[in-house]
């Protein structure tokens, strides 16, 4: 999200919840945290929050965080595959040697 989009989110919150006030510090902090988020998805969560809650959201309630890729499982499966292939090669080599 860019600064304009963060201000749009904050202005929406302020328009629904009059006790919520926007300051320069608020904009900067929310921008720092929300820069990697999708504005449309955040606005969807904000709309859902507004429909259910009488108080303004904290940032964590409307945040849409991207899942980080975890290559550990893929790497583990590759090692298992390579290990099986090595065991089969060695077993075949031993059979040929003993024959």
PDB file of N, CA, C and O in Angstrom, residues 6-76:
ATOM      1  N   UNK A   6      -3.173   4.180   2.534  1.00  0.00           N
ATOM      2  CA  UNK A   6      -3.204   4.115   3.997  1.00  0.00           C
ATOM      3  C   UNK A   6      -4.083   5.236   4.538  1.00  0.00           C
ATOM      4  O   UNK A   6      -4.903   5.016   5.443  1.00  0.00           O
ATOM      5  N   UNK A   7      -3.955   6.414   3.976  1.00  0.00           N
ATOM      6  CA  UNK A   7      -4.794   7.539   4.402  1.00  0.00           C
ATOM      7  C   UNK A   7      -6.262   7.241   4.118  1.00  0.00           C
ATOM      8  O   UNK A   7      -7.142   7.564   4.926  1.00  0.00           O
ATOM      9  N   UNK A   8      -6.546   6.578   3.010  1.00  0.00           N
ATOM     10  CA  UNK A   8      -7.923   6.188   2.687  1.00  0.00           C
ATOM     11  C   UNK A   8      -8.474   5.231   3.757  1.00  0.00           C
ATOM     12  O   UNK A   8      -9.611   5.390   4.206  1.00  0.00           O
ATOM     13  N   UNK A   9      -7.667   4.259   4.157  1.00  0.00           N
ATOM     14  CA  UNK A   9      -8.080   3.321   5.205  1.00  0.00           C
ATOM     15  C   UNK A   9      -8.345   4.078   6.502  1.00  0.00           C
ATOM     16  O   UNK A   9      -9.391   3.908   7.142  1.00  0.00           O
ATOM     17  N   UNK A  10      -7.409   4.927   6.893  1.00  0.00           N
ATOM     18  CA  UNK A  10      -7.553   5.679   8.138  1.00  0.00           C
ATOM     19  C   UNK A  10      -8.738   6.633   8.088  1.00  0.00           C
ATOM     20  O   UNK A  10      -9.476   6.777   9.075  1.00  0.00           O
ATOM     21  N   UNK A  11      -8.967   7.276   6.947  1.00  0.00           N
ATOM     22  CA  UNK A  11     -10.101   8.189   6.806  1.00  0.00           C
ATOM     23  C   UNK A  11     -11.425   7.436   6.906  1.00  0.00           C
ATOM     24  O   UNK A  11     -12.395   7.939   7.487  1.00  0.00           O
ATOM     25  N   UNK A  12     -11.449   6.232   6.371  1.00  0.00           N
ATOM     26  CA  UNK A  12     -12.658   5.406   6.488  1.00  0.00           C
ATOM     27  C   UNK A  12     -12.927   5.080   7.952  1.00  0.00           C
ATOM     28  O   UNK A  12     -14.072   5.192   8.426  1.00  0.00           O
ATOM     29  N   UNK A  13     -11.887   4.700   8.671  1.00  0.00           N
ATOM     30  CA  UNK A  13     -12.042   4.402  10.096  1.00  0.00           C
ATOM     31  C   UNK A  13     -12.543   5.641  10.834  1.00  0.00           C
ATOM     32  O   UNK A  13     -13.490   5.572  11.628  1.00  0.00           O
ATOM     33  N   UNK A  14     -11.935   6.780  10.555  1.00  0.00           N
ATOM     34  CA  UNK A  14     -12.305   8.022  11.228  1.00  0.00           C
ATOM     35  C   UNK A  14     -13.749   8.432  10.916  1.00  0.00           C
ATOM     36  O   UNK A  14     -14.462   8.941  11.780  1.00  0.00           O
ATOM     37  N   UNK A  15     -14.197   8.175   9.685  1.00  0.00           N
ATOM     38  CA  UNK A  15     -15.563   8.572   9.320  1.00  0.00           C
ATOM     39  C   UNK A  15     -16.618   7.710  10.018  1.00  0.00           C
ATOM     40  O   UNK A  15     -17.713   8.160  10.308  1.00  0.00           O
ATOM     41  N   UNK A  16     -16.280   6.459  10.309  1.00  0.00           N
ATOM     42  CA  UNK A  16     -17.222   5.553  10.969  1.00  0.00           C
ATOM     43  C   UNK A  16     -17.118   5.653  12.493  1.00  0.00           C
ATOM     44  O   UNK A  16     -18.118   5.542  13.205  1.00  0.00           O
ATOM     45  N   UNK A  17     -15.924   5.855  12.980  1.00  0.00           N
ATOM     46  CA  UNK A  17     -15.665   5.914  14.415  1.00  0.00           C
ATOM     47  C   UNK A  17     -15.130   7.312  14.753  1.00  0.00           C
ATOM     48  O   UNK A  17     -13.921   7.551  14.691  1.00  0.00           O
ATOM     49  N   UNK A  18     -16.007   8.258  15.124  1.00  0.00           N
ATOM     50  CA  UNK A  18     -15.582   9.649  15.359  1.00  0.00           C
ATOM     51  C   UNK A  18     -14.508   9.806  16.436  1.00  0.00           C
ATOM     52  O   UNK A  18     -13.755  10.772  16.410  1.00  0.00           O
ATOM     53  N   UNK A  19     -14.413   8.865  17.370  1.00  0.00           N
ATOM     54  CA  UNK A  19     -13.401   8.964  18.413  1.00  0.00           C
ATOM     55  C   UNK A  19     -11.998   8.650  17.897  1.00  0.00           C
ATOM     56  O   UNK A  19     -11.013   8.917  18.545  1.00  0.00           O
ATOM     57  N   UNK A  20     -11.898   8.084  16.690  1.00  0.00           N
ATOM     58  CA  UNK A  20     -10.611   7.750  16.077  1.00  0.00           C
ATOM     59  C   UNK A  20     -10.086   8.990  15.377  1.00  0.00           C
ATOM     60  O   UNK A  20     -10.726   9.543  14.494  1.00  0.00           O
ATOM     61  N   UNK A  21      -8.912   9.419  15.771  1.00  0.00           N
ATOM     62  CA  UNK A  21      -8.313  10.611  15.176  1.00  0.00           C
ATOM     63  C   UNK A  21      -7.011  10.251  14.461  1.00  0.00           C
ATOM     64  O   UNK A  21      -6.214   9.470  14.968  1.00  0.00           O
ATOM     65  N   UNK A  22      -6.828  10.847  13.298  1.00  0.00           N
ATOM     66  CA  UNK A  22      -5.630  10.603  12.496  1.00  0.00           C
ATOM     67  C   UNK A  22      -4.597  11.677  12.806  1.00  0.00           C
ATOM     68  O   UNK A  22      -4.897  12.868  12.778  1.00  0.00           O
ATOM     69  N   UNK A  23      -3.371  11.234  13.066  1.00  0.00           N
ATOM     70  CA  UNK A  23      -2.255  12.169  13.236  1.00  0.00           C
ATOM     71  C   UNK A  23      -1.176  11.802  12.231  1.00  0.00           C
ATOM     72  O   UNK A  23      -1.228  10.733  11.609  1.00  0.00           O
ATOM     73  N   UNK A  24      -0.204  12.652  12.077  1.00  0.00           N
ATOM     74  CA  UNK A  24       0.915  12.350  11.187  1.00  0.00           C
ATOM     75  C   UNK A  24       1.638  11.079  11.644  1.00  0.00           C
ATOM     76  O   UNK A  24       2.045  10.260  10.824  1.00  0.00           O
ATOM     77  N   UNK A  25       1.778  10.922  12.961  1.00  0.00           N
ATOM     78  CA  UNK A  25       2.438   9.744  13.507  1.00  0.00           C
ATOM     79  C   UNK A  25       1.650   8.472  13.182  1.00  0.00           C
ATOM     80  O   UNK A  25       2.234   7.434  12.876  1.00  0.00           O
ATOM     81  N   UNK A  26       0.321   8.590  13.249  1.00  0.00           N
ATOM     82  CA  UNK A  26      -0.530   7.436  12.929  1.00  0.00           C
ATOM     83  C   UNK A  26      -0.322   7.017  11.482  1.00  0.00           C
ATOM     84  O   UNK A  26      -0.144   5.837  11.182  1.00  0.00           O
ATOM     85  N   UNK A  27      -0.330   7.986  10.583  1.00  0.00           N
ATOM     86  CA  UNK A  27      -0.141   7.687   9.160  1.00  0.00           C
ATOM     87  C   UNK A  27       1.204   7.022   8.932  1.00  0.00           C
ATOM     88  O   UNK A  27       1.297   5.995   8.245  1.00  0.00           O
ATOM     89  N   UNK A  28       2.260   7.567   9.521  1.00  0.00           N
ATOM     90  CA  UNK A  28       3.598   7.012   9.326  1.00  0.00           C
ATOM     91  C   UNK A  28       3.714   5.588   9.882  1.00  0.00           C
ATOM     92  O   UNK A  28       4.295   4.712   9.238  1.00  0.00           O
ATOM     93  N   UNK A  29       3.156   5.352  11.068  1.00  0.00           N
ATOM     94  CA  UNK A  29       3.247   4.017  11.666  1.00  0.00           C
ATOM     95  C   UNK A  29       2.445   3.012  10.848  1.00  0.00           C
ATOM     96  O   UNK A  29       2.939   1.922  10.550  1.00  0.00           O
ATOM     97  N   UNK A  30       1.230   3.351  10.478  1.00  0.00           N
ATOM     98  CA  UNK A  30       0.409   2.429   9.692  1.00  0.00           C
ATOM     99  C   UNK A  30       1.047   2.193   8.324  1.00  0.00           C
ATOM    100  O   UNK A  30       1.025   1.082   7.817  1.00  0.00           O
ATOM    101  N   UNK A  31       1.615   3.217   7.721  1.00  0.00           N
ATOM    102  CA  UNK A  31       2.273   3.059   6.423  1.00  0.00           C
ATOM    103  C   UNK A  31       3.460   2.101   6.537  1.00  0.00           C
ATOM    104  O   UNK A  31       3.646   1.221   5.692  1.00  0.00           O
ATOM    105  N   UNK A  32       4.232   2.245   7.587  1.00  0.00           N
ATOM    106  CA  UNK A  32       5.399   1.383   7.795  1.00  0.00           C
ATOM    107  C   UNK A  32       4.980  -0.088   7.873  1.00  0.00           C
ATOM    108  O   UNK A  32       5.634  -0.964   7.312  1.00  0.00           O
ATOM    109  N   UNK A  33       3.874  -0.358   8.549  1.00  0.00           N
ATOM    110  CA  UNK A  33       3.423  -1.733   8.734  1.00  0.00           C
ATOM    111  C   UNK A  33       2.652  -2.251   7.523  1.00  0.00           C
ATOM    112  O   UNK A  33       2.754  -3.414   7.158  1.00  0.00           O
ATOM    113  N   UNK A  34       1.901  -1.374   6.852  1.00  0.00           N
ATOM    114  CA  UNK A  34       0.995  -1.804   5.794  1.00  0.00           C
ATOM    115  C   UNK A  34       1.594  -1.750   4.393  1.00  0.00           C
ATOM    116  O   UNK A  34       0.926  -2.126   3.427  1.00  0.00           O
ATOM    117  N   UNK A  35       2.836  -1.352   4.256  1.00  0.00           N
ATOM    118  CA  UNK A  35       3.408  -1.141   2.927  1.00  0.00           C
ATOM    119  C   UNK A  35       3.387  -2.378   2.041  1.00  0.00           C
ATOM    120  O   UNK A  35       3.305  -2.274   0.831  1.00  0.00           O
ATOM    121  N   UNK A  36       3.424  -3.575   2.633  1.00  0.00           N
ATOM    122  CA  UNK A  36       3.422  -4.811   1.852  1.00  0.00           C
ATOM    123  C   UNK A  36       2.018  -5.412   1.695  1.00  0.00           C
ATOM    124  O   UNK A  36       1.872  -6.473   1.115  1.00  0.00           O
ATOM    125  N   UNK A  37       1.004  -4.735   2.209  1.00  0.00           N
ATOM    126  CA  UNK A  37      -0.351  -5.292   2.192  1.00  0.00           C
ATOM    127  C   UNK A  37      -1.126  -4.848   0.959  1.00  0.00           C
ATOM    128  O   UNK A  37      -0.843  -3.815   0.365  1.00  0.00           O
ATOM    129  N   UNK A  38      -2.136  -5.638   0.623  1.00  0.00           N
ATOM    130  CA  UNK A  38      -3.017  -5.343  -0.499  1.00  0.00           C
ATOM    131  C   UNK A  38      -4.170  -4.474   0.005  1.00  0.00           C
ATOM    132  O   UNK A  38      -4.923  -4.884   0.897  1.00  0.00           O
ATOM    133  N   UNK A  39      -4.314  -3.284  -0.565  1.00  0.00           N
ATOM    134  CA  UNK A  39      -5.317  -2.322  -0.111  1.00  0.00           C
ATOM    135  C   UNK A  39      -6.730  -2.900  -0.196  1.00  0.00           C
ATOM    136  O   UNK A  39      -7.532  -2.749   0.720  1.00  0.00           O
ATOM    137  N   UNK A  40      -7.047  -3.560  -1.278  1.00  0.00           N
ATOM    138  CA  UNK A  40      -8.389  -4.108  -1.460  1.00  0.00           C
ATOM    139  C   UNK A  40      -8.727  -5.115  -0.358  1.00  0.00           C
ATOM    140  O   UNK A  40      -9.832  -5.091   0.196  1.00  0.00           O
ATOM    141  N   UNK A  41      -7.783  -5.977  -0.028  1.00  0.00           N
ATOM    142  CA  UNK A  41      -8.014  -6.978   1.012  1.00  0.00           C
ATOM    143  C   UNK A  41      -8.145  -6.341   2.391  1.00  0.00           C
ATOM    144  O   UNK A  41      -8.976  -6.756   3.207  1.00  0.00           O
ATOM    145  N   UNK A  42      -7.343  -5.319   2.656  1.00  0.00           N
ATOM    146  CA  UNK A  42      -7.437  -4.597   3.929  1.00  0.00           C
ATOM    147  C   UNK A  42      -8.801  -3.919   4.036  1.00  0.00           C
ATOM    148  O   UNK A  42      -9.459  -3.989   5.076  1.00  0.00           O
ATOM    149  N   UNK A  43      -9.253  -3.307   2.963  1.00  0.00           N
ATOM    150  CA  UNK A  43     -10.560  -2.632   2.976  1.00  0.00           C
ATOM    151  C   UNK A  43     -11.683  -3.643   3.180  1.00  0.00           C
ATOM    152  O   UNK A  43     -12.673  -3.344   3.855  1.00  0.00           O
ATOM    153  N   UNK A  44     -11.546  -4.842   2.630  1.00  0.00           N
ATOM    154  CA  UNK A  44     -12.553  -5.881   2.860  1.00  0.00           C
ATOM    155  C   UNK A  44     -12.613  -6.251   4.343  1.00  0.00           C
ATOM    156  O   UNK A  44     -13.699  -6.378   4.917  1.00  0.00           O
ATOM    157  N   UNK A  45     -11.451  -6.411   4.950  1.00  0.00           N
ATOM    158  CA  UNK A  45     -11.421  -6.736   6.377  1.00  0.00           C
ATOM    159  C   UNK A  45     -11.953  -5.581   7.217  1.00  0.00           C
ATOM    160  O   UNK A  45     -12.641  -5.796   8.209  1.00  0.00           O
ATOM    161  N   UNK A  46     -11.652  -4.358   6.805  1.00  0.00           N
ATOM    162  CA  UNK A  46     -12.161  -3.184   7.516  1.00  0.00           C
ATOM    163  C   UNK A  46     -13.679  -3.128   7.432  1.00  0.00           C
ATOM    164  O   UNK A  46     -14.362  -2.898   8.435  1.00  0.00           O
ATOM    165  N   UNK A  47     -14.233  -3.374   6.257  1.00  0.00           N
ATOM    166  CA  UNK A  47     -15.682  -3.369   6.079  1.00  0.00           C
ATOM    167  C   UNK A  47     -16.332  -4.427   6.969  1.00  0.00           C
ATOM    168  O   UNK A  47     -17.353  -4.165   7.614  1.00  0.00           O
ATOM    169  N   UNK A  48     -15.755  -5.602   7.030  1.00  0.00           N
ATOM    170  CA  UNK A  48     -16.275  -6.663   7.892  1.00  0.00           C
ATOM    171  C   UNK A  48     -16.184  -6.260   9.363  1.00  0.00           C
ATOM    172  O   UNK A  48     -17.107  -6.508  10.146  1.00  0.00           O
ATOM    173  N   UNK A  49     -15.092  -5.611   9.733  1.00  0.00           N
ATOM    174  CA  UNK A  49     -14.925  -5.157  11.115  1.00  0.00           C
ATOM    175  C   UNK A  49     -15.998  -4.129  11.470  1.00  0.00           C
ATOM    176  O   UNK A  49     -16.613  -4.216  12.532  1.00  0.00           O
ATOM    177  N   UNK A  50     -16.220  -3.183  10.581  1.00  0.00           N
ATOM    178  CA  UNK A  50     -17.207  -2.130  10.816  1.00  0.00           C
ATOM    179  C   UNK A  50     -18.595  -2.732  11.039  1.00  0.00           C
ATOM    180  O   UNK A  50     -19.359  -2.278  11.902  1.00  0.00           O
ATOM    181  N   UNK A  51     -18.920  -3.758  10.294  1.00  0.00           N
ATOM    182  CA  UNK A  51     -20.238  -4.383  10.404  1.00  0.00           C
ATOM    183  C   UNK A  51     -20.438  -5.104  11.742  1.00  0.00           C
ATOM    184  O   UNK A  51     -21.572  -5.302  12.163  1.00  0.00           O
ATOM    185  N   UNK A  52     -19.350  -5.486  12.404  1.00  0.00           N
ATOM    186  CA  UNK A  52     -19.461  -6.297  13.618  1.00  0.00           C
ATOM    187  C   UNK A  52     -19.048  -5.615  14.914  1.00  0.00           C
ATOM    188  O   UNK A  52     -19.397  -6.092  15.986  1.00  0.00           O
ATOM    189  N   UNK A  53     -18.274  -4.556  14.831  1.00  0.00           N
ATOM    190  CA  UNK A  53     -17.679  -4.003  16.048  1.00  0.00           C
ATOM    191  C   UNK A  53     -18.015  -2.524  16.243  1.00  0.00           C
ATOM    192  O   UNK A  53     -17.912  -1.729  15.302  1.00  0.00           O
ATOM    193  N   UNK A  54     -18.353  -2.154  17.481  1.00  0.00           N
ATOM    194  CA  UNK A  54     -18.670  -0.749  17.757  1.00  0.00           C
ATOM    195  C   UNK A  54     -17.445   0.135  17.989  1.00  0.00           C
ATOM    196  O   UNK A  54     -17.576   1.344  18.097  1.00  0.00           O
ATOM    197  N   UNK A  55     -16.265  -0.484  18.048  1.00  0.00           N
ATOM    198  CA  UNK A  55     -15.045   0.279  18.289  1.00  0.00           C
ATOM    199  C   UNK A  55     -14.100   0.167  17.106  1.00  0.00           C
ATOM    200  O   UNK A  55     -14.107  -0.831  16.391  1.00  0.00           O
ATOM    201  N   UNK A  56     -13.251   1.176  16.894  1.00  0.00           N
ATOM    202  CA  UNK A  56     -12.332   1.140  15.754  1.00  0.00           C
ATOM    203  C   UNK A  56     -11.347  -0.016  15.870  1.00  0.00           C
ATOM    204  O   UNK A  56     -11.004  -0.446  16.972  1.00  0.00           O
ATOM    205  N   UNK A  57     -10.893  -0.515  14.729  1.00  0.00           N
ATOM    206  CA  UNK A  57      -9.943  -1.634  14.755  1.00  0.00           C
ATOM    207  C   UNK A  57      -8.546  -1.159  15.120  1.00  0.00           C
ATOM    208  O   UNK A  57      -8.175  -0.018  14.855  1.00  0.00           O
ATOM    209  N   UNK A  58      -7.806  -2.055  15.717  1.00  0.00           N
ATOM    210  CA  UNK A  58      -6.364  -1.831  15.802  1.00  0.00           C
ATOM    211  C   UNK A  58      -5.799  -2.407  14.506  1.00  0.00           C
ATOM    212  O   UNK A  58      -6.456  -3.198  13.821  1.00  0.00           O
ATOM    213  N   UNK A  59      -4.618  -2.021  14.181  1.00  0.00           N
ATOM    214  CA  UNK A  59      -4.030  -2.418  12.902  1.00  0.00           C
ATOM    215  C   UNK A  59      -4.035  -3.936  12.702  1.00  0.00           C
ATOM    216  O   UNK A  59      -4.345  -4.432  11.624  1.00  0.00           O
ATOM    217  N   UNK A  60      -3.737  -4.682  13.726  1.00  0.00           N
ATOM    218  CA  UNK A  60      -3.653  -6.141  13.608  1.00  0.00           C
ATOM    219  C   UNK A  60      -4.991  -6.774  13.228  1.00  0.00           C
ATOM    220  O   UNK A  60      -5.018  -7.844  12.630  1.00  0.00           O
ATOM    221  N   UNK A  61      -6.094  -6.114  13.541  1.00  0.00           N
ATOM    222  CA  UNK A  61      -7.406  -6.684  13.239  1.00  0.00           C
ATOM    223  C   UNK A  61      -7.770  -6.601  11.760  1.00  0.00           C
ATOM    224  O   UNK A  61      -8.615  -7.354  11.289  1.00  0.00           O
ATOM    225  N   UNK A  62      -7.138  -5.692  11.042  1.00  0.00           N
ATOM    226  CA  UNK A  62      -7.460  -5.559   9.617  1.00  0.00           C
ATOM    227  C   UNK A  62      -6.259  -5.847   8.714  1.00  0.00           C
ATOM    228  O   UNK A  62      -6.357  -5.753   7.499  1.00  0.00           O
ATOM    229  N   UNK A  63      -5.154  -6.224   9.319  1.00  0.00           N
ATOM    230  CA  UNK A  63      -3.939  -6.517   8.550  1.00  0.00           C
ATOM    231  C   UNK A  63      -4.135  -7.751   7.677  1.00  0.00           C
ATOM    232  O   UNK A  63      -4.792  -8.707   8.074  1.00  0.00           O
ATOM    233  N   UNK A  64      -3.555  -7.709   6.492  1.00  0.00           N
ATOM    234  CA  UNK A  64      -3.554  -8.851   5.578  1.00  0.00           C
ATOM    235  C   UNK A  64      -2.097  -9.139   5.259  1.00  0.00           C
ATOM    236  O   UNK A  64      -1.487  -8.482   4.424  1.00  0.00           O
ATOM    237  N   UNK A  65      -1.556 -10.127   5.961  1.00  0.00           N
ATOM    238  CA  UNK A  65      -0.137 -10.443   5.813  1.00  0.00           C
ATOM    239  C   UNK A  65       0.063 -11.537   4.776  1.00  0.00           C
ATOM    240  O   UNK A  65      -0.711 -12.494   4.712  1.00  0.00           O
ATOM    241  N   UNK A  66       1.092 -11.402   3.987  1.00  0.00           N
ATOM    242  CA  UNK A  66       1.429 -12.394   2.975  1.00  0.00           C
ATOM    243  C   UNK A  66       2.146 -13.548   3.654  1.00  0.00           C
ATOM    244  O   UNK A  66       2.985 -13.341   4.528  1.00  0.00           O
ATOM    245  N   UNK A  67       1.822 -14.754   3.240  1.00  0.00           N
ATOM    246  CA  UNK A  67       2.532 -15.908   3.776  1.00  0.00           C
ATOM    247  C   UNK A  67       3.934 -15.948   3.186  1.00  0.00           C
ATOM    248  O   UNK A  67       4.114 -15.737   1.994  1.00  0.00           O
ATOM    249  N   UNK A  68       4.874 -16.233   4.043  1.00  0.00           N
ATOM    250  CA  UNK A  68       6.245 -16.362   3.569  1.00  0.00           C
ATOM    251  C   UNK A  68       6.448 -17.767   3.027  1.00  0.00           C
ATOM    252  O   UNK A  68       5.939 -18.727   3.571  1.00  0.00           O
ATOM    253  N   UNK A  69       7.210 -17.847   1.968  1.00  0.00           N
ATOM    254  CA  UNK A  69       7.491 -19.153   1.381  1.00  0.00           C
ATOM    255  C   UNK A  69       8.445 -19.910   2.292  1.00  0.00           C
ATOM    256  O   UNK A  69       9.419 -19.367   2.786  1.00  0.00           O
ATOM    257  N   UNK A  70       8.126 -21.173   2.501  1.00  0.00           N
ATOM    258  CA  UNK A  70       8.960 -22.035   3.324  1.00  0.00           C
ATOM    259  C   UNK A  70       9.421 -23.186   2.443  1.00  0.00           C
ATOM    260  O   UNK A  70       8.631 -24.039   2.078  1.00  0.00           O
ATOM    261  N   UNK A  71      10.687 -23.183   2.101  1.00  0.00           N
ATOM    262  CA  UNK A  71      11.236 -24.193   1.203  1.00  0.00           C
ATOM    263  C   UNK A  71      11.743 -25.426   1.951  1.00  0.00           C
ATOM    264  O   UNK A  71      12.243 -26.354   1.342  1.00  0.00           O
ATOM    265  N   UNK A  72      11.586 -25.433   3.264  1.00  0.00           N
ATOM    266  CA  UNK A  72      12.107 -26.537   4.065  1.00  0.00           C
ATOM    267  C   UNK A  72      11.473 -27.867   3.668  1.00  0.00           C
ATOM    268  O   UNK A  72      12.177 -28.864   3.499  1.00  0.00           O
ATOM    269  N   UNK A  73      10.144 -27.899   3.519  1.00  0.00           N
ATOM    270  CA  UNK A  73       9.478 -29.149   3.176  1.00  0.00           C
ATOM    271  C   UNK A  73       9.937 -29.653   1.810  1.00  0.00           C
ATOM    272  O   UNK A  73      10.234 -30.842   1.641  1.00  0.00           O
ATOM    273  N   UNK A  74      10.036 -28.756   0.833  1.00  0.00           N
ATOM    274  CA  UNK A  74      10.512 -29.156  -0.497  1.00  0.00           C
ATOM    275  C   UNK A  74      11.935 -29.690  -0.420  1.00  0.00           C
ATOM    276  O   UNK A  74      12.266 -30.696  -1.050  1.00  0.00           O
ATOM    277  N   UNK A  75      12.787 -29.034   0.341  1.00  0.00           N
ATOM    278  CA  UNK A  75      14.182 -29.462   0.479  1.00  0.00           C
ATOM    279  C   UNK A  75      14.259 -30.827   1.139  1.00  0.00           C
ATOM    280  O   UNK A  75      15.014 -31.701   0.713  1.00  0.00           O
ATOM    281  N   UNK A  76      13.446 -31.039   2.177  1.00  0.00           N
ATOM    282  CA  UNK A  76      13.434 -32.325   2.866  1.00  0.00           C
ATOM    283  C   UNK A  76      13.002 -33.442   1.927  1.00  0.00           C
ATOM    284  O   UNK A  76      13.610 -34.515   1.904  1.00  0.00           O
TER     285      UNK A  76
END
